[in-house]
Coordinates of C-alpha atoms in Angstrom, one line a residue:
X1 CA 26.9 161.4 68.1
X2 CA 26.8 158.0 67.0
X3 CA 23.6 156.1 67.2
X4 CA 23.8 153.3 70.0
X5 CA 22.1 150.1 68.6
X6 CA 20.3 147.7 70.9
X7 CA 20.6 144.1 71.0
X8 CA 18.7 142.2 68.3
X9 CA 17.0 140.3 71.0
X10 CA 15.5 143.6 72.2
X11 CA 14.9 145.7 68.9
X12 CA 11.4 143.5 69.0
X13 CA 8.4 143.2 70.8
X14 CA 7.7 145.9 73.8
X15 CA 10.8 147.9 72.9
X16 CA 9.9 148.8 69.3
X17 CA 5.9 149.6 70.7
X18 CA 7.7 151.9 73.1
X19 CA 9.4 153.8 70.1
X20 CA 6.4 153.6 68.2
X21 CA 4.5 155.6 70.9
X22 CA 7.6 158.1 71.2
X23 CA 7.2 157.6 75.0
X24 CA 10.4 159.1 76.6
X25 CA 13.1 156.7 78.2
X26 CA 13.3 157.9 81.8
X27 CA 9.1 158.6 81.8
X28 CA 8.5 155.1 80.5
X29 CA 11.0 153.8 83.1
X30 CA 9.5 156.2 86.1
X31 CA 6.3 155.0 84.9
X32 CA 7.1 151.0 85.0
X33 CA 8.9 151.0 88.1
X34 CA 8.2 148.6 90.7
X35 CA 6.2 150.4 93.8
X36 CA 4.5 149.3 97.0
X37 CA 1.2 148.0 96.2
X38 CA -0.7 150.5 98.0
X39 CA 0.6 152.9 95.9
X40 CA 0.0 151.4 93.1
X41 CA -3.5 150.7 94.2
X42 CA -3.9 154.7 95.6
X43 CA -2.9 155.6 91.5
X44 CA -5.2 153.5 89.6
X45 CA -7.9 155.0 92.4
X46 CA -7.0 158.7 91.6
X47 CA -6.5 158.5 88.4
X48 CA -10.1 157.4 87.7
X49 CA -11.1 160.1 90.4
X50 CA -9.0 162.5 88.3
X51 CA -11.0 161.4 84.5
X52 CA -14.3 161.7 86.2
X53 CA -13.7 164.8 87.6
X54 CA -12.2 166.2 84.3
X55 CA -15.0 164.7 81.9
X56 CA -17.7 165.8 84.3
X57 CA -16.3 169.3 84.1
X58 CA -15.8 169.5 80.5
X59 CA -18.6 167.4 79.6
X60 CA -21.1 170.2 78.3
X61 CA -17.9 171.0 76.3
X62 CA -17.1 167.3 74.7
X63 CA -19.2 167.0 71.6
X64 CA -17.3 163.2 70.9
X65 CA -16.8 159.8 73.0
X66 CA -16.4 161.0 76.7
X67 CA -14.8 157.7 77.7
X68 CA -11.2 158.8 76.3
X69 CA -10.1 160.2 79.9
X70 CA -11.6 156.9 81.9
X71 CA -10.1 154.5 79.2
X72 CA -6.0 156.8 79.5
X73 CA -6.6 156.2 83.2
X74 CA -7.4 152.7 83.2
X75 CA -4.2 152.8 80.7
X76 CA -2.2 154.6 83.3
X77 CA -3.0 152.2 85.7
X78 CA -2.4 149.0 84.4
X79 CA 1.0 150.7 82.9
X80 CA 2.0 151.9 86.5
X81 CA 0.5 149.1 88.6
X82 CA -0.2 146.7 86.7
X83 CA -3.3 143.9 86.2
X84 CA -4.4 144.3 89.4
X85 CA -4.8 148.1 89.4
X86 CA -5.8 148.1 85.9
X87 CA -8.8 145.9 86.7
X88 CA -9.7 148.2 89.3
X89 CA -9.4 151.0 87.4
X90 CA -11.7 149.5 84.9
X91 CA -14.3 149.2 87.4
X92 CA -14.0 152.2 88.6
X93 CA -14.1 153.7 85.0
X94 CA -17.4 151.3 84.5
X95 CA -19.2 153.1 87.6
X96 CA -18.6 156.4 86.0
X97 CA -19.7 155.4 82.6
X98 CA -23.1 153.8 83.9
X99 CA -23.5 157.1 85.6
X100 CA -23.3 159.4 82.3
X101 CA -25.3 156.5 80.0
X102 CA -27.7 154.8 82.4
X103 CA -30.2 156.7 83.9
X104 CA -31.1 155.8 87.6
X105 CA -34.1 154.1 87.6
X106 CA -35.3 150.7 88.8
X107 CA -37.3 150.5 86.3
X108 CA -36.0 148.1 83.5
X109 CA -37.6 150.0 80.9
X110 CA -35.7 153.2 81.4
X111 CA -32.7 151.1 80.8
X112 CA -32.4 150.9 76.7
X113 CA -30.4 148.4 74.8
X114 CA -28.6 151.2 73.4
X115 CA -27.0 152.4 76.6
X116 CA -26.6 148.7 77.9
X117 CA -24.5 148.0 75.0
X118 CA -22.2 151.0 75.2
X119 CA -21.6 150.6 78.9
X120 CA -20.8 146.4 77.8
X121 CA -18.4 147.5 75.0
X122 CA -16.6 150.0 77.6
X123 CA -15.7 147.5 80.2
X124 CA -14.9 145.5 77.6
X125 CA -12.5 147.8 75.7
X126 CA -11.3 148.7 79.0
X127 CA -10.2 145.4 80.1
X128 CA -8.8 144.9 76.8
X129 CA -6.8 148.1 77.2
X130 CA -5.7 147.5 80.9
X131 CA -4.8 143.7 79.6
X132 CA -2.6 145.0 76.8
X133 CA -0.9 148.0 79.1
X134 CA -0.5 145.5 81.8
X135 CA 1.0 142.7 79.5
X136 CA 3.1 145.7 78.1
X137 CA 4.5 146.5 81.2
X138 CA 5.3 143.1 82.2
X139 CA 7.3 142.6 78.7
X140 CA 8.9 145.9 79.3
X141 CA 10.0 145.0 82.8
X142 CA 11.2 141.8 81.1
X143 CA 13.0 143.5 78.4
X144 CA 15.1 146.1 81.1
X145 CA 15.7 142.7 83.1
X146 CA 17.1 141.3 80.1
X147 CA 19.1 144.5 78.9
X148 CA 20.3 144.6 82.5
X149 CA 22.1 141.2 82.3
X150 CA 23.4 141.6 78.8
X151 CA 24.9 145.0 80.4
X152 CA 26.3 143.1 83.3
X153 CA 27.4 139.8 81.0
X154 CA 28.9 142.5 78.4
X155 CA 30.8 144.5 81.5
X156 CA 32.0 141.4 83.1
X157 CA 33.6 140.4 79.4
X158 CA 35.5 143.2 79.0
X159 CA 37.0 142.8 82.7
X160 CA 38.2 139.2 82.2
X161 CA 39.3 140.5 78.7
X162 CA 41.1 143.5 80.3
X163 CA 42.7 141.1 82.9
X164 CA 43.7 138.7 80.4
X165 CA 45.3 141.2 78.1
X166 CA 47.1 142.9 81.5
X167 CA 48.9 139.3 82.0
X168 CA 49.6 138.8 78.2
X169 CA 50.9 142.7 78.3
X170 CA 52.5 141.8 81.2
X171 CA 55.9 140.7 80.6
X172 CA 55.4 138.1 83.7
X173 CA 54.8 134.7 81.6
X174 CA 55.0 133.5 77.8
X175 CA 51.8 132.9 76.3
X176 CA 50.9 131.6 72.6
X177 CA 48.1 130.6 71.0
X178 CA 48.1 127.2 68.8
X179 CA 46.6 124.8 66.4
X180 CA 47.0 121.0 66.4
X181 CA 48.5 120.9 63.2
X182 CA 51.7 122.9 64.8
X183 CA 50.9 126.6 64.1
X184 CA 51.1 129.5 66.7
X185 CA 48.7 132.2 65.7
X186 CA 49.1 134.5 68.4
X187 CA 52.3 134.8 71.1
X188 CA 53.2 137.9 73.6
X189 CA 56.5 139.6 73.6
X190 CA 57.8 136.6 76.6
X191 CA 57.0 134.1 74.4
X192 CA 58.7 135.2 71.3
X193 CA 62.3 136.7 73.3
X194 CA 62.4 133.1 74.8
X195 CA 62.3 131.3 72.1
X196 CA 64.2 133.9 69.8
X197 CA 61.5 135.0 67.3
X198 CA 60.3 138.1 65.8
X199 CA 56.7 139.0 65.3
X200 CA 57.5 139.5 61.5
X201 CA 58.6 136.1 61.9
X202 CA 55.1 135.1 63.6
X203 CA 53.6 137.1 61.1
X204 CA 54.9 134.8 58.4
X205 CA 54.0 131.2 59.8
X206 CA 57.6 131.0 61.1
X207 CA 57.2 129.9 64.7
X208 CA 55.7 126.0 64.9
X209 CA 55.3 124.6 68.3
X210 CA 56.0 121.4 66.8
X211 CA 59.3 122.2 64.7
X212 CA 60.5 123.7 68.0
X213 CA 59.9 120.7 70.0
X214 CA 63.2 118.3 70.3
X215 CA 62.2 114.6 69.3
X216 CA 62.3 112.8 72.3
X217 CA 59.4 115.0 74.0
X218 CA 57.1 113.5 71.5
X219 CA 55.6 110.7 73.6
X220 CA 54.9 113.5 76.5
X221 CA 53.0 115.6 73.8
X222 CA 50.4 112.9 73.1
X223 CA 49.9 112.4 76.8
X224 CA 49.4 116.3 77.2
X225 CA 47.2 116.2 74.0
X226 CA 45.5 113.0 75.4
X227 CA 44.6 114.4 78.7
X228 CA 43.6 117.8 76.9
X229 CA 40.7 115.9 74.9
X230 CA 39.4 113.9 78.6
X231 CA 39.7 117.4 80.8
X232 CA 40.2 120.3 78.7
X233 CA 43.8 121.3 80.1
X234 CA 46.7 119.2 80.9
X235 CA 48.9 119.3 84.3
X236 CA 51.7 121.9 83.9
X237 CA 55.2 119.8 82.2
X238 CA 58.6 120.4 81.5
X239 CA 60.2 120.3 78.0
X240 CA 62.4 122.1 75.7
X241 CA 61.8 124.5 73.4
X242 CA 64.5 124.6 70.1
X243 CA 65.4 127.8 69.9
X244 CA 65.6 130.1 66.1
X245 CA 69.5 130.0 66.7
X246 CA 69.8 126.3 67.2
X247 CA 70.1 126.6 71.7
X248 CA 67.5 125.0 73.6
X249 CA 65.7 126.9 76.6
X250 CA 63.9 124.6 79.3
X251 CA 59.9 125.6 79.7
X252 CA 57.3 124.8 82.0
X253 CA 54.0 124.5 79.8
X254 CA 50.3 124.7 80.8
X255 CA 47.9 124.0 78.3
X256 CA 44.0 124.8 77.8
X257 CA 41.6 123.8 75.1
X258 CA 40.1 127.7 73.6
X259 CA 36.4 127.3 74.4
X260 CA 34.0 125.7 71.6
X261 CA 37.2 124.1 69.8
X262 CA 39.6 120.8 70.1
X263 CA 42.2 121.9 67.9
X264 CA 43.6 125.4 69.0
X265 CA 44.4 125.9 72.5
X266 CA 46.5 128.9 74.6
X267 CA 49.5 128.0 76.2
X268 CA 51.1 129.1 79.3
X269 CA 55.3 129.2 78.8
X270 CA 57.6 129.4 82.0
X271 CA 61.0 129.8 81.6
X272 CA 63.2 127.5 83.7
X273 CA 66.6 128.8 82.5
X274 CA 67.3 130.5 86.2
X275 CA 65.8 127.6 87.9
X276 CA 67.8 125.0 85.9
X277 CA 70.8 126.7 86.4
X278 CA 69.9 127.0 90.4
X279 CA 69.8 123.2 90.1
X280 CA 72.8 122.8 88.7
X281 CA 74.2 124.7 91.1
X282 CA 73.1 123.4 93.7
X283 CA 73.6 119.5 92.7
X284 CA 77.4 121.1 92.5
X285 CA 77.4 122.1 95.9
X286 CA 75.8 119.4 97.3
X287 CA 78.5 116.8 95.3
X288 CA 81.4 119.3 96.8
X289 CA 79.6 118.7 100.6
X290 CA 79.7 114.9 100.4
X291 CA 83.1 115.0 99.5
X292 CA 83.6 117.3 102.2
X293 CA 82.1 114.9 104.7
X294 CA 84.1 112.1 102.8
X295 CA 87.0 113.6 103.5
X296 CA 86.0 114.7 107.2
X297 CA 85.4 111.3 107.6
X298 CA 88.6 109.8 106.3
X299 CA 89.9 113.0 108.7
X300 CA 88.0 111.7 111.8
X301 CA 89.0 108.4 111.1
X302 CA 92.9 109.2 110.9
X303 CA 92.2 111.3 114.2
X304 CA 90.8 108.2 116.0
X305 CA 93.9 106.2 114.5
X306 CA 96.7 108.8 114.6
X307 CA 96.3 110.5 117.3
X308 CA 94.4 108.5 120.4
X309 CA 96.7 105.7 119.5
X310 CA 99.8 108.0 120.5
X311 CA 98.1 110.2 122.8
X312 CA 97.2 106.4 125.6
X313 CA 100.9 106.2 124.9
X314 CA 101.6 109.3 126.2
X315 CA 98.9 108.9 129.1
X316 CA 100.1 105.4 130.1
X317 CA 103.9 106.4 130.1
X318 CA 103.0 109.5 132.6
X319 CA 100.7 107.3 134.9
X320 CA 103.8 105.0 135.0
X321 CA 106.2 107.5 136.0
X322 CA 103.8 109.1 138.6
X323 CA 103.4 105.9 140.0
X324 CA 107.5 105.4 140.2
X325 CA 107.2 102.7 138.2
X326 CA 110.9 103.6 137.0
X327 CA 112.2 104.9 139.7
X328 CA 111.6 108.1 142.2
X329 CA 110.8 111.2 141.1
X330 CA 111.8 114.4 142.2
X331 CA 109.4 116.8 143.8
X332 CA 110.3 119.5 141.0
X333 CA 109.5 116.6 138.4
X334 CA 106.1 115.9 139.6
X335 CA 104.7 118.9 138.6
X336 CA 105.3 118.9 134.9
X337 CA 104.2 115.2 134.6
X338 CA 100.9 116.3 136.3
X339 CA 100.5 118.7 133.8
X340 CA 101.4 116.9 131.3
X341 CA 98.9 113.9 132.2
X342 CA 96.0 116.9 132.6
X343 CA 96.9 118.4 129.1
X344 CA 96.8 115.4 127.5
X345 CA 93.4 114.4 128.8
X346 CA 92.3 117.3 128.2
X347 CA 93.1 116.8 124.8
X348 CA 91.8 112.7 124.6
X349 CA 88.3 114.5 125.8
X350 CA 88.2 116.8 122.8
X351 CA 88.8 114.1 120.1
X352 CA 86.3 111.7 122.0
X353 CA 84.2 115.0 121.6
X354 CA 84.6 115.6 118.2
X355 CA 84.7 111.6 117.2
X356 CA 81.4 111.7 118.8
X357 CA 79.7 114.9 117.0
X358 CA 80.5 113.2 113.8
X359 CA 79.5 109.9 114.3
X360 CA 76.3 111.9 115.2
X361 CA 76.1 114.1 112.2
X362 CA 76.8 111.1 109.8
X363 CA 73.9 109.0 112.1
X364 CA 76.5 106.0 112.5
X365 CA 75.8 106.7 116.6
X366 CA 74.5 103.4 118.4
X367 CA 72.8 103.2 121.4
X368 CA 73.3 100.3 123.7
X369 CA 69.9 99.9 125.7
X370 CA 70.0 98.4 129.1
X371 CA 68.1 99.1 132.3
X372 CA 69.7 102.2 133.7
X373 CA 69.0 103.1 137.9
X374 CA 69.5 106.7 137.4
X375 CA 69.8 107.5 141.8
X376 CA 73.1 104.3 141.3
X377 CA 74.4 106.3 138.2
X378 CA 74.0 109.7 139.8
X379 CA 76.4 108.4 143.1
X380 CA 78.5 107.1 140.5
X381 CA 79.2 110.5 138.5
X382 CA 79.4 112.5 141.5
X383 CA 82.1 110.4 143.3
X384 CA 84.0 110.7 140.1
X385 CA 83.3 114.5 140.2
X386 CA 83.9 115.5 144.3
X387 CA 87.5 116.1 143.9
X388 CA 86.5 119.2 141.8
X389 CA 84.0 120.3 143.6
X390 CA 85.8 120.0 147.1
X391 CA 88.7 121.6 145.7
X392 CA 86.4 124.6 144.9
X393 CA 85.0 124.6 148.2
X394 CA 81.0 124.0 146.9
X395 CA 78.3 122.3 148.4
X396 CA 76.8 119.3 146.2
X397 CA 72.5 118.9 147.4
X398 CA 70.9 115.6 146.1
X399 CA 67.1 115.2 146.0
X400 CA 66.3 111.8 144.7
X401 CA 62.6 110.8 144.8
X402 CA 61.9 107.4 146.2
X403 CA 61.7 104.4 144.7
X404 CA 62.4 105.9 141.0
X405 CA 62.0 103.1 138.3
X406 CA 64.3 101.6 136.3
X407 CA 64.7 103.1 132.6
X408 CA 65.4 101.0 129.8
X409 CA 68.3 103.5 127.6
X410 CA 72.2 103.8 127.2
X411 CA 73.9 104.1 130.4
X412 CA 76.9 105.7 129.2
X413 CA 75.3 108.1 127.6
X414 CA 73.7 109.5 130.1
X415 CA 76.5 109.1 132.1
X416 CA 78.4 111.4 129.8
X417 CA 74.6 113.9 129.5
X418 CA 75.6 114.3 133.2
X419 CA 79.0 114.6 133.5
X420 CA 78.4 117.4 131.2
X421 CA 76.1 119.3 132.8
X422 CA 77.7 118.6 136.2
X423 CA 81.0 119.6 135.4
X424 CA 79.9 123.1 133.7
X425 CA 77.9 123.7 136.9
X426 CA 81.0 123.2 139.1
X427 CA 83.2 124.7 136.0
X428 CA 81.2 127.6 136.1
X429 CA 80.4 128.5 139.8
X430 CA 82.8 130.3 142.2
X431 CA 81.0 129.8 145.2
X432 CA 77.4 128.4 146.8
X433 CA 76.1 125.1 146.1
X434 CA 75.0 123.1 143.1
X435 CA 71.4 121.1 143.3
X436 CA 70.5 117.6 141.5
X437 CA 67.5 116.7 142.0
X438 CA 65.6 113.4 140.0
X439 CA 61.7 112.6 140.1
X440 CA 59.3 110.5 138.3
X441 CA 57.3 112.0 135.4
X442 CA 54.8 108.9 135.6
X443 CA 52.1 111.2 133.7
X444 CA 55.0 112.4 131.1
X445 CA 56.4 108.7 131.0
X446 CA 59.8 109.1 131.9
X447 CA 62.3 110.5 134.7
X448 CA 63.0 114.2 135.2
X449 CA 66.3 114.9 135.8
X450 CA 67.6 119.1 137.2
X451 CA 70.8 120.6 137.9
X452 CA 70.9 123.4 139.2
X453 CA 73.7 126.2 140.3
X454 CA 74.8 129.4 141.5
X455 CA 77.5 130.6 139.2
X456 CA 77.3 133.3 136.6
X457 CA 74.7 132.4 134.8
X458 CA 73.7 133.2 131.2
X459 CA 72.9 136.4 130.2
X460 CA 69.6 136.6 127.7
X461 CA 70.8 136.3 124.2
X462 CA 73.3 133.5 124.8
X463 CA 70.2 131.1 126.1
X464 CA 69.3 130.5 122.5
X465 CA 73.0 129.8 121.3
X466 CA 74.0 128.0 124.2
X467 CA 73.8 124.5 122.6
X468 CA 75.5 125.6 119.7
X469 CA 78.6 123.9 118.1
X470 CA 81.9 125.7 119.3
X471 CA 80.2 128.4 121.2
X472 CA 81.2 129.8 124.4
X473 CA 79.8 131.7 127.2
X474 CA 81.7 134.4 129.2
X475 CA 84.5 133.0 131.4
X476 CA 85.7 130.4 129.1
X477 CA 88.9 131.5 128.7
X478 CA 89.1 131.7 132.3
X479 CA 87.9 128.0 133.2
X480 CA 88.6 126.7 129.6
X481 CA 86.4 124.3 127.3
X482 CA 86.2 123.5 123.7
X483 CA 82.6 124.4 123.1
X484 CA 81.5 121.2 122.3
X485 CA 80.3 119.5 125.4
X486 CA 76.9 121.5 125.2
X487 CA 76.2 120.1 122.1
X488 CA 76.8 117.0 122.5
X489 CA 74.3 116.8 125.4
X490 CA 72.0 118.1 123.1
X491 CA 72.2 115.7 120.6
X492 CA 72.5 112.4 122.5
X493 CA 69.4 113.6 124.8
X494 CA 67.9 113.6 121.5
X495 CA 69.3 110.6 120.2
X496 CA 67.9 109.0 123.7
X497 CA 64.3 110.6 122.5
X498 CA 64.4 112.5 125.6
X499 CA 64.1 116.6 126.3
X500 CA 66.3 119.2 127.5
X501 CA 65.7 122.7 128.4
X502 CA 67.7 125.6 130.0
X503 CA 66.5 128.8 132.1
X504 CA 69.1 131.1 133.5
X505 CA 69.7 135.0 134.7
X506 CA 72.4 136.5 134.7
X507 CA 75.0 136.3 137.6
X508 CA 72.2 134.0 139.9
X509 CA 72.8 130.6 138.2
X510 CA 71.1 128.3 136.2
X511 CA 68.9 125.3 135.6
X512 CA 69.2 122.7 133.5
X513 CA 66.2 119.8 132.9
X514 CA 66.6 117.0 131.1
X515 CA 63.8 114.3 130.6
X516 CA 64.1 110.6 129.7
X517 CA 61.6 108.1 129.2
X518 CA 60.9 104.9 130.3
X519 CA 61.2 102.9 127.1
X520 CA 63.6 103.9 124.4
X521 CA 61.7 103.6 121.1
X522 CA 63.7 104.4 117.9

């Protein structure tokens, strides 16, 4: 087995005494642990009861000095406890000495020089001896302290080197190492596949950051380098990497200076290929959607020509023959030119519909502000609508609070947020009633408008869809629509800076809110 060689900065001092007295690891260790100081106290007192027990017992027997056991207990002690205990120990061992050597007499007579001396030079060697065990104790302590944290500082080394190799082993990221000059010593498997170079050719001084950078990304190359001296890394960039076969790949580079130097760094190497790509992609897409909405534009635009321009033809040619205007009519005639006049407003409703979605989408929708009396504008819609509702046979419930203040917004607007929601109530509701109802949200800061009804209802999954371009709830193709009229309440109650909210269940009714404030603020 291969000897394991301790650090220099341990070899000396206490570590090479402990060798020299062939004191075993774990007993040396055991024997300079850290206890409570009682026990440390109880040794040193027992270990000097233990040497005067022994040398009284073998002391006809001892023809040399008897203070070898007192002086290895006062050793023991200091090397177990430390000063403290030593010095007691020595004390101790003092006692017992004087009791062998000095005979017990008051008398200073009895008392030689001889014996004076020898008990003098005892407590003095034993102090020495617990001064040196305690001191060696101490430096020992030190020494495991220290051989501790070069353990831990050693362990924690290889763990930062075993994660650093895991993410250059990883095939995740490029990384090279480089010098100033241009050279890349050292560069992972990423690296060298991006920029399409062999380790044989890495091997050979082949691969130069600086012959594989294009030109013009110079100037950013100072500024990295620049930034590298002040901080010690530089803020990831982009760039270009000229590849062996001529290509270019796009990079995002990281750099960091190595420790200790300020001419060889590691760099981190992102390849943006996919991402550019993506980009380009994506610019493409978003140059084919403008010209879609150009050319939905020029569309709505020939729509608001072409068509409405024709279409009040048509409507002011029927009105005029309803009206006899050219003559009577027959009964049978009346009919079609009813239906006619229905179809085609009907069909002015849904390109005012979609005219308004797009001048919405495209934000070209104004908004005329003007004081608005909601309770006037409510009589107004609902004389407009009674025809329907009558014809139904429904009851129409206002609740207008008192005195409700005047708005500043776009009366027509909300005039057509109503009509909306009015005629989908009516549209929607076979029999029972349909609610209004208007208060003032003084706290909120605006006006709270409900309608409410008894029709079908909404069942739960339509609730979230319901303001949806184009979509329909059940019975449309029974009471007809275009899908759009939701959606544009939506939007101008947002374009108004207002709220609107929906609660429903399923073949009870529903409840529209809407809330406007007082001041329009764009």
């Amino acid at each position: 087995m291969m000897k394991t060689e301790e650090p220099a900065a341990l070899v000396k001092g206490p570590i090479a005494w402990k060798r020299s007295l062939a004191v075993p690891e774990k007993m040396m260790k055991g024997l300079i642990k850290t206890h409570n100081p009682r026990i440390r106290y109880g040794i040193a007192v027992l270990a000097c009861l233990l040497a005067f027990l022994l040398t009284d017992l073998f002391f006809p027997l001892i023809h040399g000095p008897v203070f070898l056991l007192p002086l290895f207990a006062v050793m023991i002690s200091a090397l177990y406890g430390g000063g403290g205990p030593g010095m007691l120990a020595t004390f101790l061992s003092g006692l017992a000495f004087a009791y062998y050597f000095l005979p017990w007499s008051l008398d200073p007579a009895a008392h030689t020089i001889s014996n004076i001396a020898r008990l003098g030079l005892f407590v003095l060697f034993s102090s020495l001896v617990s001064w040196v065990s305690a001191s060696f104790r101490s430096a020992y302590r030190d020494a495991e302290a220290a051989r501790a944290e070069a353990e831990a500082a050693r362990q924690s080394l290889v763990e930062r080197e075993a994660r650093f190799r895991r993410v250059v082993e990883s095939n995740m990221i490029g990384i090279m190492f480089w010098e100033i000059e241009g050279a890349i010593t050292e560069a992972n498997a990423v690296f060298l596949q991006m920029v399409g170079y062999t380790r044989e050719d890495l091997a050979m001084g082949k691969v130069c950051w600086k012959e594989m950078t294009p030109p013009e990304y110079h100037p950013l190359h100072e500024s990295a380098f620049d930034e590298l001296a002040a901080r010690g890394v530089c803020a990831p960039f982009e760039k270009e990497y000229i590849r062996k076969d001529g290509s270019r790949v796009p990079v995002l580079v990281g750099c960091a200076l190595l420790e200790g130097f300020q001419d060889r760094g590691v760099c981190f190497v992102l390849d943006m290929t996919e991402r550019k790509r993506m980009e380009e992609a994506l610019k493409q897409k978003t140059a084919e959607a403008e010209e879609a909405n150009r050319f939905k534009s020029r569309l709505v635009s020939t729509i608001s020509h072409d068509l409405r321009t024709p279409l009040n033809a048509i409507l002011g040619y029927t009105h005029l023959l309803l009206d006899k205007m050219y003559g009577s009519i027959a009964e049978d005639q009346k009919s079609p030119l009813e239906r006619i006049e229905k179809n085609a407003n009907d069909l002015l409703k849904l390109i005012n519909e979609v005219l308004d979605l797009s001048k919405i989408e495209s934000g070209k929708m104004s908004v005329d502000l003007g004081p608005v009396e909601i309770p006037s504008l409510i009589e107004e819609i609902l004389t407009d609508l009674k025809p329907l509702w009558d014809q139904k046979g429904l009851a129409m419930r206002r609740d207008m609070a008192k005195a409700l203040p005047t708005i500043e917004s776009d009366a027509m607007k909300i005039k057509q947020i109503l009509t909306n929601l009015l005629s989908n109530a009516i549209k929607f509701t076979d029999q029972g009633e349909i609610r209004i109802v208007a208060e003032n949200r003084s706290k909120q800061g605006g006006i709270e408008i409900v309608i409410e009804d008894t029709g079908i209802g909404l069942r739960p999954d339509a609730l979230s869809k319901i303001f949806e371009v184009f979509y329909q709830v059940d019975g449309v193709k029974k009471t007809g629509g275009s899908g759009l009229g939701l959606a544009i309440v939506r939007d101008f109650v947002h374009l108004l800076k207002g709220k609107i909210t929906v609660r429903s269940e399923y073949g009870k009714g529903s409840i529209f809110t809407v809330f406007l404030p007082y001041q329009f603020s764009p």
